mmCIF file of C-alpha atoms in Angstrom:
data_model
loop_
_atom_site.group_PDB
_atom_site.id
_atom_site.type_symbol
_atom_site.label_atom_id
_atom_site.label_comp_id
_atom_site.label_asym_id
_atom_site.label_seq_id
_atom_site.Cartn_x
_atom_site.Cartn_y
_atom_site.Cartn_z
ATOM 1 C CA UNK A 7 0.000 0.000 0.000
ATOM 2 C CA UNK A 8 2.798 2.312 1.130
ATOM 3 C CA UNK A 9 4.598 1.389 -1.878
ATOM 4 C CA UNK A 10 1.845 2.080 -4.411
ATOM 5 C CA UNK A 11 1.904 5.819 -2.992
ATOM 6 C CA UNK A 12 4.900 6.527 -3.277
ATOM 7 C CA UNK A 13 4.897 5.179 -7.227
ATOM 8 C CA UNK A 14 1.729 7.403 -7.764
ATOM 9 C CA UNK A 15 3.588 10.053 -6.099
ATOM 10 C CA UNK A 16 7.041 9.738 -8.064
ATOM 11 C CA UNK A 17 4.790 9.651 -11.330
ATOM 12 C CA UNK A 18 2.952 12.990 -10.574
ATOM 13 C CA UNK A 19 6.330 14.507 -9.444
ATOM 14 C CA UNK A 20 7.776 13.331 -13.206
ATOM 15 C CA UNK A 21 4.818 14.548 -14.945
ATOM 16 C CA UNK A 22 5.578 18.247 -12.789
ATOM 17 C CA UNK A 23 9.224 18.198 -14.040
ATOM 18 C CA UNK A 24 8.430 17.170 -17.324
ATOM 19 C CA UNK A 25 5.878 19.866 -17.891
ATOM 20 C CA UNK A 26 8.632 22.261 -15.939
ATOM 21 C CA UNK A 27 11.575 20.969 -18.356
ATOM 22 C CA UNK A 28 9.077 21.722 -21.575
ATOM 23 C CA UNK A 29 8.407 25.605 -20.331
ATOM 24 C CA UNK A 30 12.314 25.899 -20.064
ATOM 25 C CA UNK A 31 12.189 24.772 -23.329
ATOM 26 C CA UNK A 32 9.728 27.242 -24.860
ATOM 27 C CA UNK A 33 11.459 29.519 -22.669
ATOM 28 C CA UNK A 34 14.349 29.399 -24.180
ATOM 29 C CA UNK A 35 13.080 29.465 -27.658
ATOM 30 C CA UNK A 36 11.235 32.717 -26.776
ATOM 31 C CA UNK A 37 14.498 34.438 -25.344
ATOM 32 C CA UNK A 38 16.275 33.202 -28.987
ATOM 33 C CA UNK A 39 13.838 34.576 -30.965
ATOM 34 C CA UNK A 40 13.685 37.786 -29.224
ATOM 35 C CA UNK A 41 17.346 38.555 -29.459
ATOM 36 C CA UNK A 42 16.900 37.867 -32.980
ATOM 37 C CA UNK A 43 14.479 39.950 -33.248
ATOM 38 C CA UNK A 44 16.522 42.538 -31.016
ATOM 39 C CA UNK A 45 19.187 41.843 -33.534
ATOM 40 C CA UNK A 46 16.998 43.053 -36.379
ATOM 41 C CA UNK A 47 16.032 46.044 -35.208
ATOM 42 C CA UNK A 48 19.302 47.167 -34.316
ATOM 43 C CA UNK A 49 20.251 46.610 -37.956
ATOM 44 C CA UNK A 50 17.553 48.456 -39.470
ATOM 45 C CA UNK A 51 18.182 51.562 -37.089
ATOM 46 C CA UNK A 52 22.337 51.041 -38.806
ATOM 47 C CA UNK A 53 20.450 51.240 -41.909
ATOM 48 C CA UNK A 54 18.291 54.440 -41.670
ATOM 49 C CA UNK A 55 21.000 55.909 -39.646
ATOM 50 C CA UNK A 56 23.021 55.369 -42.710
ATOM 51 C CA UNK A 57 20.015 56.213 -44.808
ATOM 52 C CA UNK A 58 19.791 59.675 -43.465
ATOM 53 C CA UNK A 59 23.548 60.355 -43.144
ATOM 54 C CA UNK A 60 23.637 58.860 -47.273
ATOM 55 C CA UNK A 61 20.452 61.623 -48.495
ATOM 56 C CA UNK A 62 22.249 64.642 -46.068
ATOM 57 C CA UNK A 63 25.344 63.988 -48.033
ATOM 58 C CA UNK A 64 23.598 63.899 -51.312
ATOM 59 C CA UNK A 65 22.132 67.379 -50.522
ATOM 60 C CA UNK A 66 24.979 68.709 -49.706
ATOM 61 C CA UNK A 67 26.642 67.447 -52.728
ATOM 62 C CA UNK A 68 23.643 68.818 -54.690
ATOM 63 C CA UNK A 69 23.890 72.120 -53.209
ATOM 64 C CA UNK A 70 27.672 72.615 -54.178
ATOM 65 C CA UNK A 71 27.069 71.221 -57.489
ATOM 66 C CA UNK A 72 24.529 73.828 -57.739
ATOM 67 C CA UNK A 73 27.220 76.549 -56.541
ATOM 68 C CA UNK A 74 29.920 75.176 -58.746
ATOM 69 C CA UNK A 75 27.313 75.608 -61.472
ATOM 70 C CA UNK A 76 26.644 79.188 -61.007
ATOM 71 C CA UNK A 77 30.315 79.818 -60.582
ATOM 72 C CA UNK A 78 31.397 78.108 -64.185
ATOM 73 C CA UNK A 79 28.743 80.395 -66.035
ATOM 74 C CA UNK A 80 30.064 83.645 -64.323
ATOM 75 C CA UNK A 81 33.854 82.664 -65.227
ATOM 76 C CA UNK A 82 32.163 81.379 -68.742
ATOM 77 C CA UNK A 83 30.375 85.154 -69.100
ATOM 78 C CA UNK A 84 33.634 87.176 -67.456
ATOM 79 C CA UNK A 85 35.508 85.325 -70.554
ATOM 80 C CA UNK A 86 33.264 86.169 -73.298
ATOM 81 C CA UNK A 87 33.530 89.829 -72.206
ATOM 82 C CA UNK A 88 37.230 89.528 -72.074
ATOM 83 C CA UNK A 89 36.997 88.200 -75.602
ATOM 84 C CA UNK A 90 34.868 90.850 -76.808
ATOM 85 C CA UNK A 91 36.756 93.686 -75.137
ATOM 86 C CA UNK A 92 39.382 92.390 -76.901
ATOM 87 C CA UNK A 93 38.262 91.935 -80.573
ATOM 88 C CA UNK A 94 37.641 88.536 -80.822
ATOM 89 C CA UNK A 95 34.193 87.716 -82.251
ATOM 90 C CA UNK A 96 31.647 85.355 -80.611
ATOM 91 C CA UNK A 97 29.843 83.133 -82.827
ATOM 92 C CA UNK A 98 26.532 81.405 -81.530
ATOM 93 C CA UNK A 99 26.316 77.965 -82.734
ATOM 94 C CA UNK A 100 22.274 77.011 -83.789
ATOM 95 C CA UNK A 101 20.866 74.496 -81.435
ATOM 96 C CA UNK A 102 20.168 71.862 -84.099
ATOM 97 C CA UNK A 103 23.477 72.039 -85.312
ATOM 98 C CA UNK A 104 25.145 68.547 -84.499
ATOM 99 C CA UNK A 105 28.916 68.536 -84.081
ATOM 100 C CA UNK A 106 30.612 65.273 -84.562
ATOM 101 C CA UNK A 107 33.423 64.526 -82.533
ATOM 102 C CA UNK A 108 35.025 61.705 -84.891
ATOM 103 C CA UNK A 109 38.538 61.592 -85.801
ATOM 104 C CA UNK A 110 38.275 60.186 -89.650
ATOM 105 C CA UNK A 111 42.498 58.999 -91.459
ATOM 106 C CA UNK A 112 43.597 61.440 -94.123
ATOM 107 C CA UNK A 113 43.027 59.039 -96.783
ATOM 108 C CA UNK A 114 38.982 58.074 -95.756
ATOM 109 C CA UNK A 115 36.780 60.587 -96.981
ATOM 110 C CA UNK A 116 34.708 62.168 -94.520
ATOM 111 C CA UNK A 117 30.966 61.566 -94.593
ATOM 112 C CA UNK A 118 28.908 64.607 -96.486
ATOM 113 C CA UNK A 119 26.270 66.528 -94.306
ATOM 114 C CA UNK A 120 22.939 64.998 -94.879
ATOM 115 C CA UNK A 121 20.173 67.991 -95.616
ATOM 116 C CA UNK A 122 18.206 68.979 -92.700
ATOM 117 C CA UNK A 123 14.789 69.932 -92.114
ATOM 118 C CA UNK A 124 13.442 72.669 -93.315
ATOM 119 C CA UNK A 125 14.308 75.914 -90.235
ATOM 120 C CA UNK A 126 10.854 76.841 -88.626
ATOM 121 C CA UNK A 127 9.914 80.504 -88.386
ATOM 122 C CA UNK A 128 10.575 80.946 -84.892
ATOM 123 C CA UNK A 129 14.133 79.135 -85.281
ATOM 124 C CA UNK A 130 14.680 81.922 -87.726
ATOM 125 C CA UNK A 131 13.039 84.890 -85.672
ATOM 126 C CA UNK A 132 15.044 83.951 -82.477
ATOM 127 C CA UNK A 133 18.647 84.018 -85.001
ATOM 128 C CA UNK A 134 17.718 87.182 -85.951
ATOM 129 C CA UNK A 135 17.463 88.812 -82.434
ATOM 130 C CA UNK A 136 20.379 86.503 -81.524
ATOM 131 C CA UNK A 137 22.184 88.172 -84.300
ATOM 132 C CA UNK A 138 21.078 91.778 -82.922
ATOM 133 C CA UNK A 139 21.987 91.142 -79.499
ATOM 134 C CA UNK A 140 25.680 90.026 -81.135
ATOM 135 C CA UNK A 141 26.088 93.145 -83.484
ATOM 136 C CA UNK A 142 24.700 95.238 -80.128
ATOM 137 C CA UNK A 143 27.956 93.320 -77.609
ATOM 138 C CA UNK A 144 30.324 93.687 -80.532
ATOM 139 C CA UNK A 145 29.654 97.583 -81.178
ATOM 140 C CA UNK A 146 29.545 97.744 -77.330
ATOM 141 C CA UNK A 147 33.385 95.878 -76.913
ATOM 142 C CA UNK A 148 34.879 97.933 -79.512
ATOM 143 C CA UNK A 149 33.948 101.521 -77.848
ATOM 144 C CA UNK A 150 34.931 100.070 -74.718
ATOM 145 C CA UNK A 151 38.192 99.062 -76.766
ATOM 146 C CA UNK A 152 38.297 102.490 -78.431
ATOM 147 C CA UNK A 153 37.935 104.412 -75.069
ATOM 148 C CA UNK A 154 40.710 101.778 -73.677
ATOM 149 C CA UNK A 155 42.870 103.165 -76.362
ATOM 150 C CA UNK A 156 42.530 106.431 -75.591
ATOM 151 C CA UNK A 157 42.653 106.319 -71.888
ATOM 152 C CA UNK A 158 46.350 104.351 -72.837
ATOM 153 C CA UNK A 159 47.573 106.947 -75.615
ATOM 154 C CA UNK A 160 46.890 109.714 -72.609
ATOM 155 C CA UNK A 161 48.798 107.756 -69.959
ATOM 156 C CA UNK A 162 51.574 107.132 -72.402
ATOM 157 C CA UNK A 163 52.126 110.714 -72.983
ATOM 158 C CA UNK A 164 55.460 111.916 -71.098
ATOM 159 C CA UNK A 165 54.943 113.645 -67.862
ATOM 160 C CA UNK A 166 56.410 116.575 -68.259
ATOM 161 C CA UNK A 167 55.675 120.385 -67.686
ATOM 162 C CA UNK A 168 54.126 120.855 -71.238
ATOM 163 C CA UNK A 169 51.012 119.206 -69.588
ATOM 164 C CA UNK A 170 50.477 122.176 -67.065
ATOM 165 C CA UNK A 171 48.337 124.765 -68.008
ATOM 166 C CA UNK A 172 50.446 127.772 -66.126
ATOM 167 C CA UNK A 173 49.122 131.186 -67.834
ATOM 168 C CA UNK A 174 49.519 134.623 -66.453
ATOM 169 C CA UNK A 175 46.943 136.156 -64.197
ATOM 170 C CA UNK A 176 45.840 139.490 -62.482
ATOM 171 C CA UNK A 177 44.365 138.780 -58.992
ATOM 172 C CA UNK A 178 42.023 141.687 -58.940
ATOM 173 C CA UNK A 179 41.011 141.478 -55.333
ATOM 174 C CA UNK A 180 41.801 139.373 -52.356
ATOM 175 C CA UNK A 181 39.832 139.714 -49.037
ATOM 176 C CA UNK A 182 40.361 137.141 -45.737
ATOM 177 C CA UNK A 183 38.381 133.714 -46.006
ATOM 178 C CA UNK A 184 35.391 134.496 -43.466
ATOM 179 C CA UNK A 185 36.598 130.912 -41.894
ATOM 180 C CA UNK A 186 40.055 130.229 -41.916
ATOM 181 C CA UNK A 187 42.872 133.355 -40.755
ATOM 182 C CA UNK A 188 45.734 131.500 -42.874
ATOM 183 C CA UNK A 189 43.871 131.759 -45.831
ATOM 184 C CA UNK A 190 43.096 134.553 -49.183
ATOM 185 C CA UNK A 191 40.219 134.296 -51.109
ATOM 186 C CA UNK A 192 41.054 135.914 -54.302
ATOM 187 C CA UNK A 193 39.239 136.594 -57.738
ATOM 188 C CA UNK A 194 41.579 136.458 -60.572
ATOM 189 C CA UNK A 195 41.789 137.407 -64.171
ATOM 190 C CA UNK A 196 43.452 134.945 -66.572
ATOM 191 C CA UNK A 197 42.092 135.953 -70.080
ATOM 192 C CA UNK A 198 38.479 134.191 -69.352
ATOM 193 C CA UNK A 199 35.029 135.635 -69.898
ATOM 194 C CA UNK A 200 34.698 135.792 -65.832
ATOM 195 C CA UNK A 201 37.172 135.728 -63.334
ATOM 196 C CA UNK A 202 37.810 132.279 -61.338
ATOM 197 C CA UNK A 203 37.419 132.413 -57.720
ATOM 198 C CA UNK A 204 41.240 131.218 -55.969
ATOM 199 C CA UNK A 205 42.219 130.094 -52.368
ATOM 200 C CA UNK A 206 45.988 130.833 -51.422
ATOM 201 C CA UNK A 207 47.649 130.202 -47.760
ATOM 202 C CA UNK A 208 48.945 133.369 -48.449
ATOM 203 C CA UNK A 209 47.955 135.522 -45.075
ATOM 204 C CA UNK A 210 51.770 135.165 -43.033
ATOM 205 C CA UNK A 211 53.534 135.808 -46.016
ATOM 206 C CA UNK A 212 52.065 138.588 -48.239
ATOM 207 C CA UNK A 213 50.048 141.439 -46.796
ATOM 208 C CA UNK A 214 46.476 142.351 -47.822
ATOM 209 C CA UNK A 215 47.232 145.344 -49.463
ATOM 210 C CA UNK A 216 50.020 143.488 -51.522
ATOM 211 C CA UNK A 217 47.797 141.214 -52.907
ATOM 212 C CA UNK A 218 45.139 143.711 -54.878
ATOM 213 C CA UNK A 219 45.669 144.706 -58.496
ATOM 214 C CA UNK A 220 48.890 142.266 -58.485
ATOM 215 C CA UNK A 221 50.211 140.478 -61.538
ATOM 216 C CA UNK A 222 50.910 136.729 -60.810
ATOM 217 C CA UNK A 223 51.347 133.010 -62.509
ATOM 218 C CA UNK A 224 48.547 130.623 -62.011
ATOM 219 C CA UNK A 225 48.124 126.978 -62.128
ATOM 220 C CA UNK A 226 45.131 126.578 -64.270
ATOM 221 C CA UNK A 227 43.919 123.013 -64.548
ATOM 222 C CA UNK A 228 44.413 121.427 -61.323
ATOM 223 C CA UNK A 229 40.926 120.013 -60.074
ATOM 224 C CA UNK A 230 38.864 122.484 -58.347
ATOM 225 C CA UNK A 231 39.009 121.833 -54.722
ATOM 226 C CA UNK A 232 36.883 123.212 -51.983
ATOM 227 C CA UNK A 233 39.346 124.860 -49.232
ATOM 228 C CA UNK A 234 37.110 125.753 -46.027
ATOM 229 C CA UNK A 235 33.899 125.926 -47.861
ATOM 230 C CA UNK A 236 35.298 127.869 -50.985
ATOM 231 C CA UNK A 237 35.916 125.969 -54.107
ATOM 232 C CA UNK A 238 39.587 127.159 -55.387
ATOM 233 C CA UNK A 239 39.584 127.027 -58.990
ATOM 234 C CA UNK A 240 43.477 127.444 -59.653
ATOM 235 C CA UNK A 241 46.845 128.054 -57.313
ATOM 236 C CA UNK A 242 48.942 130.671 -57.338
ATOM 237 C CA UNK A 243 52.548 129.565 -57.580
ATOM 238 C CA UNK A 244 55.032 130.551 -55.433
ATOM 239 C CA UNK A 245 58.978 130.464 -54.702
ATOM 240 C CA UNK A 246 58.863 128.832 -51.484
ATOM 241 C CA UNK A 247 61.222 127.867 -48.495
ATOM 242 C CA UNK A 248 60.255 127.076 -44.897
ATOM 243 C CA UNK A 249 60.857 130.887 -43.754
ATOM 244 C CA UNK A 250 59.539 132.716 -46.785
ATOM 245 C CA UNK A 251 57.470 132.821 -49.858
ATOM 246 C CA UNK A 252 57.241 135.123 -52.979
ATOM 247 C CA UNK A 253 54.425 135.387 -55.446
ATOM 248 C CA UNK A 254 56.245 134.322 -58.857
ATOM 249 C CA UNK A 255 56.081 137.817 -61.345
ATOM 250 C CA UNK A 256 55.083 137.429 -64.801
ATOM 251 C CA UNK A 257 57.406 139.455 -67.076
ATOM 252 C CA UNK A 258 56.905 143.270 -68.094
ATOM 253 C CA UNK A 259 54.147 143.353 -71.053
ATOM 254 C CA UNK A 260 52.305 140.415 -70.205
ATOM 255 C CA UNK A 261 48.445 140.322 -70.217
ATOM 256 C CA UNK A 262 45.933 137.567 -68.721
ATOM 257 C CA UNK A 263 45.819 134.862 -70.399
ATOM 258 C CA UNK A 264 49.058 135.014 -71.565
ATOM 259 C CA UNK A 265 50.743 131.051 -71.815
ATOM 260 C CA UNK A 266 53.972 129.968 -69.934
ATOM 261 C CA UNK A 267 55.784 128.016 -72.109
ATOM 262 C CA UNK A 268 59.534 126.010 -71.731
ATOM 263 C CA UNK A 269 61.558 125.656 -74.803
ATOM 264 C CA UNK A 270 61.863 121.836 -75.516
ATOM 265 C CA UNK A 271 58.981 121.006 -73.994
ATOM 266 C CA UNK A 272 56.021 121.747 -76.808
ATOM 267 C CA UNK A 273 52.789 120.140 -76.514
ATOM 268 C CA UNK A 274 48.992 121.341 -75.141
ATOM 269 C CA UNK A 275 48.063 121.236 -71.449
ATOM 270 C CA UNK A 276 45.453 118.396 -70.275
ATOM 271 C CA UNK A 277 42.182 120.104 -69.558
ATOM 272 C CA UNK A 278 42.255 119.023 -65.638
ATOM 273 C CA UNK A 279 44.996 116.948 -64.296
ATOM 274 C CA UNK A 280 43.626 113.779 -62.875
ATOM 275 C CA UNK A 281 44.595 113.817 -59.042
ATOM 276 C CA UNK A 282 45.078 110.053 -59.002
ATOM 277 C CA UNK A 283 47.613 110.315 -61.534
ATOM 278 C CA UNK A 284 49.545 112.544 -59.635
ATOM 279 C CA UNK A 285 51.166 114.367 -62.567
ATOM 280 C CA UNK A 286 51.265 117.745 -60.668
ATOM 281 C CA UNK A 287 53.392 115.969 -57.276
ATOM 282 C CA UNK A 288 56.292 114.339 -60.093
ATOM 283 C CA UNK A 289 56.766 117.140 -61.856
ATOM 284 C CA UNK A 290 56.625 120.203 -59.058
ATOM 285 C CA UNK A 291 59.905 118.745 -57.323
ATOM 286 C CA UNK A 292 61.922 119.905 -60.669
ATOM 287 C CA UNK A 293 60.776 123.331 -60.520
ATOM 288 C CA UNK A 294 62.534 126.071 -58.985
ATOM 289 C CA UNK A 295 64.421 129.580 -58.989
ATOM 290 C CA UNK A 296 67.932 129.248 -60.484
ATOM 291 C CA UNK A 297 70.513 131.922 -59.030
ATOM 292 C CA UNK A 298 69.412 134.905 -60.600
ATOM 293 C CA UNK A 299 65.644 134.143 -58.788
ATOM 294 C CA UNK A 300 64.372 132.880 -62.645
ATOM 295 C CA UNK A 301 61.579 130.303 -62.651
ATOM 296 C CA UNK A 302 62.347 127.185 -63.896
ATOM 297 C CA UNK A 303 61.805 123.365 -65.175
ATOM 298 C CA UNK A 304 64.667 121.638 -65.185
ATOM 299 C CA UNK A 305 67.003 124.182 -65.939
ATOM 300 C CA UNK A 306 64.347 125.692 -68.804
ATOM 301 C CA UNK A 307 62.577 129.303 -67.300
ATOM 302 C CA UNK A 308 59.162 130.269 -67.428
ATOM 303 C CA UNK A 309 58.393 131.875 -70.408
ATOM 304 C CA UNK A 310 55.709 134.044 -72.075
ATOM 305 C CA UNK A 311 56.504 134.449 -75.582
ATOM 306 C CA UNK A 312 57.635 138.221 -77.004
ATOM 307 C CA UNK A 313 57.786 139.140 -73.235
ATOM 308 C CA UNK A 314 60.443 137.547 -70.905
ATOM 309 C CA UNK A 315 60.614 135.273 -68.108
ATOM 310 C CA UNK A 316 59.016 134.924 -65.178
ATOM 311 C CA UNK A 317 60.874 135.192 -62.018
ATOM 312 C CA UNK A 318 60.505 135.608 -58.288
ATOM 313 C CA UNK A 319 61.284 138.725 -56.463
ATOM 314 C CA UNK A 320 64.599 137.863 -53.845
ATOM 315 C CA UNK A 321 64.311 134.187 -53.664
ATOM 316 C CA UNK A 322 67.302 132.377 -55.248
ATOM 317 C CA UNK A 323 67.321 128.449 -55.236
ATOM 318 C CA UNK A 324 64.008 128.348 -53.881
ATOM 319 C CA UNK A 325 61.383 125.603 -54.536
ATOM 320 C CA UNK A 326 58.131 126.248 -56.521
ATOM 321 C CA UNK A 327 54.768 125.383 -55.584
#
């Protein structure tokens, strides 16, 4: 009896573990397939991470192509320009022209263009305007190529004094500048319908009453420059050291108007000197009084034709300006 219990009770006990055993089993197989499943989604996050980096790349690459683009047509534009500027003609190749890029031996005859369709009417209106628009950049580059020419011919021209425009003047009245003490403001004469209106730092070194009804030499085409609120339209020259000055004195005879010339230097004035070229500042350290207090360039004096020279009053050696 005892022993029948205990069988019925070992059974039931192998039917527990058995049943225990199996759900290990399934256990297991459920942990498995989770880490595979684990495993998968780990790799699709690599792959949209990699996805996304991939397309942000590709923008970026579009965006510089786009760039790079932009930039190859400017440089492609800046060139035709340069090409025009410079004479060379641009010739616009028709869209439905084909051109072959096949390398055929000397001795093989090369293929003879087949006919093409006939050109439609708006094929032949938009040649037309292209044409127009060509003619329009060509007569544009060679002006700009004529004006280039000039603008060259004028810098090649020597700087020398012949490009001053010095003529003799009468300063018929000076009176103080109402806002500077160091300064003139004078009206001169130099053979003009009016007179021109002329600032000079004149006030320390030439009293008021010396300056009215006084023959002098003026600098006529410098660029009008306002001095204090007054536009100067010429300059008065001047021997000049650090302790004194002297208005330069036309000689006996001469009227306004009258032209300074230097033998061996011929030629016509510029109209206005161009302050960036600084003509005026290389060729004012050559003038200067010689010992006998005449004006000169380089050795050559001031001269107004039939008349004399020009010369300061006391000051021997002396700069000009």
């Amino acid at each position: 009896m005892f022993l029948s219990r205990f069988l019925v009770k070992m059974a039931a006990n192998n039917a527990v573990l058995n049943r225990l055993e199996q759900k290990g089993a399934e256990a297991d197989q459920v942990i498995e397939y989770l880490k595979q499943q684990v495993a998968l989604l780990k790799e699709k996050a690599m792959s949209t991470l990699v996805l996304q980096a991939s397309l942000r790349e590709e923008k970026k690459l579009r965006v510089e192509n786009a760039k790079l683009k932009k930039e190859i047509e400017g440089l492609k534009q800046e060139l035709i320009q340069a090409e025009i500027r410079n004479g060379v003609k641009q010739i616009a190749v028709p869209p439905s022209t084909a051109v072959s890029t096949e390398v055929f031996p000397d001795n093989v005859p090369q293929p003879t263009a087949v006919a093409s369709s006939p050109v439609s009417k708006d094929y032949v209106k938009g040649e037309g305007e292209e044409k127009k628009k060509k003619e329009k950049v060509e007569k544009k580059g060679e002006k700009e190529k004529k004006q280039q020419t000039a603008a060259g011919s004028s810098d090649a021209k020597l700087v020398d004094v012949s490009r001053l425009d010095l003529r003799v003047g009468c300063i018929i009245t000076a009176e103080k500048h109402p806002d500077a003490d160091s300064l003139y403001v004078e009206q001169v004469d130099v053979g003009e319908a009016s007179p021109r209106t002329v600032v000079s730092g004149l006030v320390k070194h030439v009293p008021l009453d010396k300056m009215q009804n006084r023959m002098a030499i003026l600098l006529c085409n410098l660029k009008p420059a306002k001095m204090r609120g007054v536009v100067s339209q010429a300059m008065v020259m001047c021997a000049s050291s650090p302790e004194k000055v002297e208005i330069l004195a036309p000689p006996p005879g001469a009227v306004p108007g009258d032209r300074i010339t230097f033998e061996g230097f011929p030629g016509d004035p510029e109209k206005e000197l161009n302050p960036k070229k600084k003509i005026w500042e290389q060729i004012q350290p050559d003038l200067q009084t010689n010992d006998q207090c005449v004006a000169t360039y380089k050795g050559v004096p001031f001269e107004v034709k039939g008349r004399g020279v020009c010369r300061a009053e006391t000051m021997a050696n002396s700069g000009i300006k």
